PDB file of C-alpha atoms in Angstrom:
ATOM      1  CA  ASP A   1      97.391  88.350 116.781  1.00 58.00           C
ATOM      2  CA  ALA A   2      94.482  87.574 114.540  1.00 62.00           C
ATOM      3  CA  LYS A   3      94.983  87.995 110.781  1.00 84.00           C
ATOM      4  CA  THR A   4      92.629  90.230 108.792  1.00 91.00           C
ATOM      5  CA  THR A   5      91.247  90.062 105.184  1.00 93.00           C
ATOM      6  CA  GLN A   6      90.415  93.291 103.340  1.00 96.00           C
ATOM      7  CA  PRO A   7      89.545  93.839  99.637  1.00 97.00           C
ATOM      8  CA  ASN A   8      92.716  95.211  97.766  1.00 95.00           C
ATOM      9  CA  SER A   9      90.869  98.316  96.298  1.00 97.00           C
ATOM     10  CA  MET A  10      87.621 100.210  96.458  1.00 97.00           C
ATOM     11  CA  GLU A  11      86.297 103.220  94.789  1.00 96.00           C
ATOM     12  CA  SER A  12      83.889 105.875  95.935  1.00 95.00           C
ATOM     13  CA  ASN A  13      82.347 109.079  94.635  1.00 96.00           C
ATOM     14  CA  GLU A  14      83.039 112.287  96.300  1.00 96.00           C
ATOM     15  CA  GLU A  15      80.560 113.338  98.967  1.00 95.00           C
ATOM     16  CA  GLU A  16      79.083 109.807  99.268  1.00 96.00           C
ATOM     17  CA  PRO A  17      79.486 107.431 102.137  1.00 95.00           C
ATOM     18  CA  VAL A  18      82.114 104.628 102.071  1.00 97.00           C
ATOM     19  CA  HIS A  19      81.965 101.309 103.844  1.00 97.00           C
ATOM     20  CA  LEU A  20      85.366  99.591 104.132  1.00 98.00           C
ATOM     21  CA  PRO A  21      84.920  95.950 105.227  1.00 97.00           C
ATOM     22  CA  CYS A  22      87.341  93.808 107.224  1.00 96.00           C
ATOM     23  CA  ASN A  23      87.127  90.081 108.180  1.00 95.00           C
ATOM     24  CA  HIS A  24      88.911  88.843 111.256  1.00 93.00           C
ATOM     25  CA  SER A  25      87.390  85.526 111.810  1.00 91.00           C
ATOM     26  CA  THR A  26      90.237  84.320 114.328  1.00 89.00           C
ATOM     27  CA  ILE A  27      89.680  87.280 116.529  1.00 89.00           C
ATOM     28  CA  SER A  28      89.949  86.336 120.224  1.00 86.00           C
ATOM     29  CA  GLY A  29      87.880  87.972 123.121  1.00 84.00           C
ATOM     30  CA  THR A  30      90.610  90.389 124.176  1.00 84.00           C
ATOM     31  CA  ASP A  31      91.618  91.583 120.674  1.00 87.00           C
ATOM     32  CA  TYR A  32      90.954  95.147 119.774  1.00 90.00           C
ATOM     33  CA  ILE A  33      90.146  96.329 116.304  1.00 92.00           C
ATOM     34  CA  HIS A  34      92.174  99.244 115.083  1.00 92.00           C
ATOM     35  CA  TRP A  35      92.028 101.191 111.820  1.00 96.00           C
ATOM     36  CA  TYR A  36      94.827 103.356 110.489  1.00 96.00           C
ATOM     37  CA  ARG A  37      95.240 104.904 107.128  1.00 96.00           C
ATOM     38  CA  GLN A  38      98.178 105.888 105.030  1.00 95.00           C
ATOM     39  CA  LEU A  39      98.202 108.780 102.570  1.00 93.00           C
ATOM     40  CA  PRO A  40     100.815 108.662  99.752  1.00 88.00           C
ATOM     41  CA  SER A  41     104.380 109.189 100.966  1.00 87.00           C
ATOM     42  CA  GLN A  42     103.279 109.743 104.592  1.00 91.00           C
ATOM     43  CA  GLY A  43     103.256 107.673 107.726  1.00 93.00           C
ATOM     44  CA  PRO A  44     100.072 105.884 108.933  1.00 94.00           C
ATOM     45  CA  GLU A  45      97.532 107.852 110.674  1.00 94.00           C
ATOM     46  CA  TYR A  46      95.193 106.555 113.445  1.00 93.00           C
ATOM     47  CA  VAL A  47      91.594 106.537 112.454  1.00 96.00           C
ATOM     48  CA  ILE A  48      89.625 104.673 115.087  1.00 95.00           C
ATOM     49  CA  HIS A  49      89.536 101.588 117.265  1.00 93.00           C
ATOM     50  CA  GLY A  50      87.017  99.533 119.283  1.00 93.00           C
ATOM     51  CA  LEU A  51      86.442  96.235 121.132  1.00 91.00           C
ATOM     52  CA  THR A  52      82.720  95.306 120.898  1.00 91.00           C
ATOM     53  CA  SER A  53      80.532  98.331 120.605  1.00 90.00           C
ATOM     54  CA  ASN A  54      80.291 100.521 117.614  1.00 92.00           C
ATOM     55  CA  VAL A  55      82.443 103.601 117.923  1.00 93.00           C
ATOM     56  CA  ASN A  56      82.175 107.124 116.384  1.00 94.00           C
ATOM     57  CA  ASN A  57      84.727 109.977 116.256  1.00 92.00           C
ATOM     58  CA  ARG A  58      85.151 113.003 114.084  1.00 90.00           C
ATOM     59  CA  MET A  59      86.858 111.016 111.436  1.00 89.00           C
ATOM     60  CA  ALA A  60      84.749 107.935 110.958  1.00 95.00           C
ATOM     61  CA  SER A  61      82.532 105.327 112.554  1.00 97.00           C
ATOM     62  CA  LEU A  62      83.378 101.668 113.299  1.00 97.00           C
ATOM     63  CA  ALA A  63      80.695  99.090 113.050  1.00 97.00           C
ATOM     64  CA  ILE A  64      81.588  95.753 114.775  1.00 96.00           C
ATOM     65  CA  ALA A  65      79.587  92.587 113.944  1.00 95.00           C
ATOM     66  CA  GLU A  66      77.926  90.932 116.937  1.00 94.00           C
ATOM     67  CA  ASP A  67      80.184  87.953 116.700  1.00 94.00           C
ATOM     68  CA  ARG A  68      83.210  90.273 116.205  1.00 94.00           C
ATOM     69  CA  LYS A  69      84.372  88.226 113.236  1.00 94.00           C
ATOM     70  CA  SER A  70      84.064  91.303 110.960  1.00 95.00           C
ATOM     71  CA  SER A  71      83.939  95.036 111.200  1.00 96.00           C
ATOM     72  CA  THR A  72      83.384  98.012 108.807  1.00 97.00           C
ATOM     73  CA  LEU A  73      84.905 101.314 108.797  1.00 98.00           C
ATOM     74  CA  ILE A  74      82.433 104.003 107.665  1.00 97.00           C
ATOM     75  CA  LEU A  75      83.464 107.377 106.150  1.00 97.00           C
ATOM     76  CA  HIS A  76      80.237 109.288 106.109  1.00 94.00           C
ATOM     77  CA  ARG A  77      81.079 111.654 103.220  1.00 95.00           C
ATOM     78  CA  ALA A  78      84.185 110.759 101.231  1.00 95.00           C
ATOM     79  CA  THR A  79      86.467 113.695 100.136  1.00 96.00           C
ATOM     80  CA  LEU A  80      89.422 113.616  97.844  1.00 95.00           C
ATOM     81  CA  ARG A  81      91.671 113.916 100.989  1.00 94.00           C
ATOM     82  CA  ASP A  82      90.302 110.457 102.082  1.00 96.00           C
ATOM     83  CA  ALA A  83      92.126 108.751  99.253  1.00 96.00           C
ATOM     84  CA  ALA A  84      94.511 106.444 101.073  1.00 97.00           C
ATOM     85  CA  VAL A  85      95.306 102.803 101.928  1.00 96.00           C
ATOM     86  CA  TYR A  86      93.156 101.762 104.904  1.00 97.00           C
ATOM     87  CA  TYR A  87      94.506  99.169 107.229  1.00 96.00           C
ATOM     88  CA  CYS A  88      92.493  97.023 109.602  1.00 95.00           C
ATOM     89  CA  ILE A  89      94.525  95.625 112.547  1.00 92.00           C
ATOM     90  CA  VAL A  90      93.570  93.222 115.159  1.00 89.00           C
ATOM     91  CA  SER A  91      95.762  93.220 118.257  1.00 83.00           C
ATOM     92  CA  ASN A  92      95.495  92.445 122.017  1.00 74.00           C
ATOM     93  CA  THR A  93      98.835  93.748 122.980  1.00 71.00           C
ATOM     94  CA  GLY A  94      99.472  96.869 120.718  1.00 67.00           C
ATOM     95  CA  ASN A  95     103.153  95.890 120.544  1.00 74.00           C
ATOM     96  CA  GLN A  96     103.004  94.328 117.115  1.00 76.00           C
ATOM     97  CA  PHE A  97     100.520  95.819 114.784  1.00 83.00           C
ATOM     98  CA  TYR A  98     100.263  93.526 111.713  1.00 83.00           C
ATOM     99  CA  PHE A  99      99.300  95.922 108.860  1.00 85.00           C
ATOM    100  CA  GLY A 100      98.743  93.619 105.939  1.00 83.00           C
ATOM    101  CA  THR A 101      98.213  95.226 102.499  1.00 85.00           C
ATOM    102  CA  GLY A 102      95.147  97.175 103.352  1.00 93.00           C
ATOM    103  CA  THR A 103      92.350  98.536 101.064  1.00 97.00           C
ATOM    104  CA  SER A 104      93.435 101.205  98.552  1.00 96.00           C
ATOM    105  CA  LEU A 105      90.481 103.693  98.449  1.00 97.00           C
ATOM    106  CA  THR A 106      90.101 105.879  95.399  1.00 97.00           C
ATOM    107  CA  VAL A 107      87.715 108.833  95.624  1.00 97.00           C
ATOM    108  CA  ILE A 108      86.329 110.057  92.263  1.00 96.00           C
ATOM    109  CA  PRO A 109      85.523 113.604  91.961  1.00 94.00           C
TER     110      PRO A 109
ATOM    111  CA  ASN B   1     102.380 120.162 120.014  1.00 54.00           C
ATOM    112  CA  ALA B   2     104.898 118.638 117.558  1.00 72.00           C
ATOM    113  CA  GLY B   3     104.190 115.144 116.242  1.00 92.00           C
ATOM    114  CA  VAL B   4     106.713 112.400 115.831  1.00 96.00           C
ATOM    115  CA  MET B   5     109.840 113.531 114.103  1.00 96.00           C
ATOM    116  CA  GLN B   6     112.136 111.495 111.877  1.00 97.00           C
ATOM    117  CA  ASN B   7     115.414 112.415 110.336  1.00 96.00           C
ATOM    118  CA  PRO B   8     116.703 112.294 107.740  1.00 97.00           C
ATOM    119  CA  ARG B   9     113.708 112.056 105.549  1.00 96.00           C
ATOM    120  CA  HIS B  10     115.685 110.624 102.832  1.00 97.00           C
ATOM    121  CA  LEU B  11     118.996 108.790 103.150  1.00 98.00           C
ATOM    122  CA  VAL B  12     121.235 107.305 100.393  1.00 98.00           C
ATOM    123  CA  ARG B  13     123.954 104.801 101.250  1.00 98.00           C
ATOM    124  CA  ARG B  14     126.217 102.637  99.303  1.00 97.00           C
ATOM    125  CA  ARG B  15     126.493  98.959 100.050  1.00 97.00           C
ATOM    126  CA  GLY B  16     128.571  98.237 103.027  1.00 97.00           C
ATOM    127  CA  GLN B  17     128.012 101.638 104.718  1.00 98.00           C
ATOM    128  CA  GLU B  18     126.072 102.258 107.977  1.00 98.00           C
ATOM    129  CA  ALA B  19     122.736 103.940 108.207  1.00 98.00           C
ATOM    130  CA  ARG B  20     121.445 105.694 111.294  1.00 98.00           C
ATOM    131  CA  LEU B  21     117.882 106.713 111.465  1.00 98.00           C
ATOM    132  CA  ARG B  22     116.591 108.925 114.242  1.00 98.00           C
ATOM    133  CA  CYS B  23     113.144 109.264 115.839  1.00 97.00           C
ATOM    134  CA  SER B  24     112.009 111.813 118.264  1.00 97.00           C
ATOM    135  CA  PRO B  25     108.709 110.737 119.883  1.00 96.00           C
ATOM    136  CA  MET B  26     105.866 113.033 120.741  1.00 95.00           C
ATOM    137  CA  LYS B  27     106.391 115.053 123.907  1.00 92.00           C
ATOM    138  CA  GLY B  28     105.724 113.012 126.913  1.00 91.00           C
ATOM    139  CA  HIS B  29     105.736 109.705 125.107  1.00 93.00           C
ATOM    140  CA  SER B  30     108.214 107.020 126.322  1.00 92.00           C
ATOM    141  CA  HIS B  31     107.266 104.182 124.046  1.00 94.00           C
ATOM    142  CA  VAL B  32     108.612 103.766 120.551  1.00 95.00           C
ATOM    143  CA  TYR B  33     108.047 101.387 117.701  1.00 95.00           C
ATOM    144  CA  TRP B  34     109.985 100.812 114.482  1.00 97.00           C
ATOM    145  CA  TYR B  35     108.437  99.517 111.341  1.00 96.00           C
ATOM    146  CA  ARG B  36     109.791  98.847 107.878  1.00 96.00           C
ATOM    147  CA  GLN B  37     107.636  99.049 104.667  1.00 94.00           C
ATOM    148  CA  LEU B  38     108.933  97.624 101.421  1.00 91.00           C
ATOM    149  CA  PRO B  39     107.525  98.927  98.164  1.00 84.00           C
ATOM    150  CA  GLU B  40     103.855  97.935  97.577  1.00 80.00           C
ATOM    151  CA  GLU B  41     103.707  96.187 100.944  1.00 84.00           C
ATOM    152  CA  GLY B  42     102.218  96.861 104.293  1.00 86.00           C
ATOM    153  CA  LEU B  43     104.330  97.959 107.371  1.00 90.00           C
ATOM    154  CA  LYS B  44     106.181  95.188 109.157  1.00 92.00           C
ATOM    155  CA  PHE B  45     106.900  95.551 112.926  1.00 92.00           C
ATOM    156  CA  MET B  46     110.542  95.500 113.886  1.00 95.00           C
ATOM    157  CA  VAL B  47     111.095  96.593 117.497  1.00 95.00           C
ATOM    158  CA  TYR B  48     109.344  98.217 120.493  1.00 94.00           C
ATOM    159  CA  LEU B  49     111.378 100.049 122.949  1.00 95.00           C
ATOM    160  CA  GLN B  50     110.548 101.912 126.225  1.00 93.00           C
ATOM    161  CA  LYS B  51     113.107 104.350 127.523  1.00 87.00           C
ATOM    162  CA  GLU B  52     116.461 102.531 127.714  1.00 87.00           C
ATOM    163  CA  ASN B  53     114.812  99.118 127.339  1.00 93.00           C
ATOM    164  CA  ILE B  54     113.999  96.906 124.367  1.00 94.00           C
ATOM    165  CA  ILE B  55     110.603  95.298 125.098  1.00 93.00           C
ATOM    166  CA  ASP B  56     110.089  93.293 121.858  1.00 92.00           C
ATOM    167  CA  GLU B  57     112.561  92.860 119.131  1.00 93.00           C
ATOM    168  CA  SER B  58     110.979  89.913 117.369  1.00 91.00           C
ATOM    169  CA  GLY B  59     110.602  91.570 114.168  1.00 92.00           C
ATOM    170  CA  MET B  60     114.350  92.648 113.988  1.00 94.00           C
ATOM    171  CA  PRO B  61     116.716  90.873 111.613  1.00 94.00           C
ATOM    172  CA  LYS B  62     119.308  88.996 113.765  1.00 90.00           C
ATOM    173  CA  GLU B  63     122.322  90.540 112.218  1.00 94.00           C
ATOM    174  CA  ARG B  64     123.234  94.093 111.181  1.00 97.00           C
ATOM    175  CA  PHE B  65     120.223  95.739 112.765  1.00 97.00           C
ATOM    176  CA  SER B  66     120.145  97.276 116.231  1.00 97.00           C
ATOM    177  CA  ALA B  67     117.869  99.824 118.080  1.00 97.00           C
ATOM    178  CA  GLU B  68     118.231 101.998 121.092  1.00 96.00           C
ATOM    179  CA  PHE B  69     116.193 104.608 123.064  1.00 96.00           C
ATOM    180  CA  PRO B  70     118.492 106.282 125.450  1.00 93.00           C
ATOM    181  CA  LYS B  71     117.355 108.265 128.522  1.00 90.00           C
ATOM    182  CA  GLU B  72     118.074 111.465 126.746  1.00 89.00           C
ATOM    183  CA  GLY B  73     117.788 112.063 123.041  1.00 91.00           C
ATOM    184  CA  PRO B  74     115.981 110.312 120.209  1.00 95.00           C
ATOM    185  CA  SER B  75     115.602 106.645 119.435  1.00 97.00           C
ATOM    186  CA  ILE B  76     118.151 105.326 116.901  1.00 98.00           C
ATOM    187  CA  LEU B  77     117.734 102.598 114.435  1.00 98.00           C
ATOM    188  CA  ARG B  78     121.156 101.508 113.138  1.00 98.00           C
ATOM    189  CA  ILE B  79     121.846  99.339 110.088  1.00 98.00           C
ATOM    190  CA  GLN B  80     125.379  98.205 109.702  1.00 98.00           C
ATOM    191  CA  GLN B  81     126.864  97.157 106.277  1.00 98.00           C
ATOM    192  CA  VAL B  82     123.719  97.952 104.333  1.00 98.00           C
ATOM    193  CA  VAL B  83     122.586  95.776 101.376  1.00 97.00           C
ATOM    194  CA  ARG B  84     120.304  96.633  98.530  1.00 95.00           C
ATOM    195  CA  GLY B  85     117.504  94.725 100.198  1.00 94.00           C
ATOM    196  CA  ASP B  86     117.541  97.139 103.074  1.00 96.00           C
ATOM    197  CA  SER B  87     116.168  99.923 100.770  1.00 96.00           C
ATOM    198  CA  ALA B  88     112.751 100.628 102.263  1.00 96.00           C
ATOM    199  CA  ALA B  89     110.710 103.250 104.217  1.00 97.00           C
ATOM    200  CA  TYR B  90     111.311 103.078 107.908  1.00 98.00           C
ATOM    201  CA  PHE B  91     108.579 104.431 110.200  1.00 97.00           C
ATOM    202  CA  CYS B  92     108.705 105.235 113.792  1.00 97.00           C
ATOM    203  CA  ALA B  93     105.757 105.564 116.044  1.00 95.00           C
ATOM    204  CA  SER B  94     105.285 106.585 119.635  1.00 94.00           C
ATOM    205  CA  SER B  95     102.577 106.187 122.194  1.00 92.00           C
ATOM    206  CA  LEU B  96     102.045 107.665 125.669  1.00 90.00           C
ATOM    207  CA  ALA B  97     101.429 104.453 127.614  1.00 85.00           C
ATOM    208  CA  GLY B  98     102.234 101.500 125.329  1.00 79.00           C
ATOM    209  CA  GLY B  99      99.911  98.574 125.217  1.00 76.00           C
ATOM    210  CA  LEU B 100      96.824  99.320 123.339  1.00 75.00           C
ATOM    211  CA  ASP B 101      97.446 103.144 123.415  1.00 82.00           C
ATOM    212  CA  THR B 102      97.206 104.894 120.023  1.00 86.00           C
ATOM    213  CA  GLN B 103     100.489 104.857 118.128  1.00 90.00           C
ATOM    214  CA  TYR B 104     101.354 108.045 116.330  1.00 93.00           C
ATOM    215  CA  PHE B 105     103.616 107.699 113.301  1.00 95.00           C
ATOM    216  CA  GLY B 106     106.347 109.980 112.065  1.00 96.00           C
ATOM    217  CA  PRO B 107     106.716 110.708 108.279  1.00 95.00           C
ATOM    218  CA  GLY B 108     109.276 108.073 107.736  1.00 97.00           C
ATOM    219  CA  THR B 109     112.936 107.730 106.445  1.00 98.00           C
ATOM    220  CA  ARG B 110     113.255 106.510 102.929  1.00 97.00           C
ATOM    221  CA  LEU B 111     116.521 104.637 102.766  1.00 97.00           C
ATOM    222  CA  THR B 112     117.995 103.902  99.304  1.00 97.00           C
ATOM    223  CA  VAL B 113     120.999 101.658  99.023  1.00 97.00           C
ATOM    224  CA  LEU B 114     123.069 101.969  95.854  1.00 95.00           C
TER     225      LEU B 114
END
């Protein structure tokens, strides 16, 4: 599975949009892009996933670059409950999700 | 609809003892995954099971660790003769169809080895 690169940490003001980037330059044609988040002392929570086209759901949007070598998770209006570690995962089997160290998002009131 | 259940939530063992961690997948899910998370690190895949079968155990240490998912009952991750380095959070996830299907995670079991 392709490795991913994410910033270690990011900050956002409450009520403002947040763009969390992820680079996956070695992605292959059959790899899906998954995003999970982990709140303190909890298990990871599914956020969104996609293959080629941009995706939207009630939690977030996923913007995938045309060459698929990067993607961006978009939280449209950050709340304090969105403070978590966000993991970008690239996988074509789903058996082994490589979580990496993720991006720790701090939301400032 | 209950989510993935794990018990116990916290487990303390002395070196050399056995640890048994239990995972009940979401209703209707027959695919179970175990991950380990050391402090300040991301989750590391350990094993993937589908009812009564181990599909992928490439992340499991070769010794002292075993996993099962019997036809009836929860999945069990067993650690024999625990050492301090086994102290970690162990997460279980389940999915309906395996493959690229969404994995739903439990709250984890935090193992402390004294």
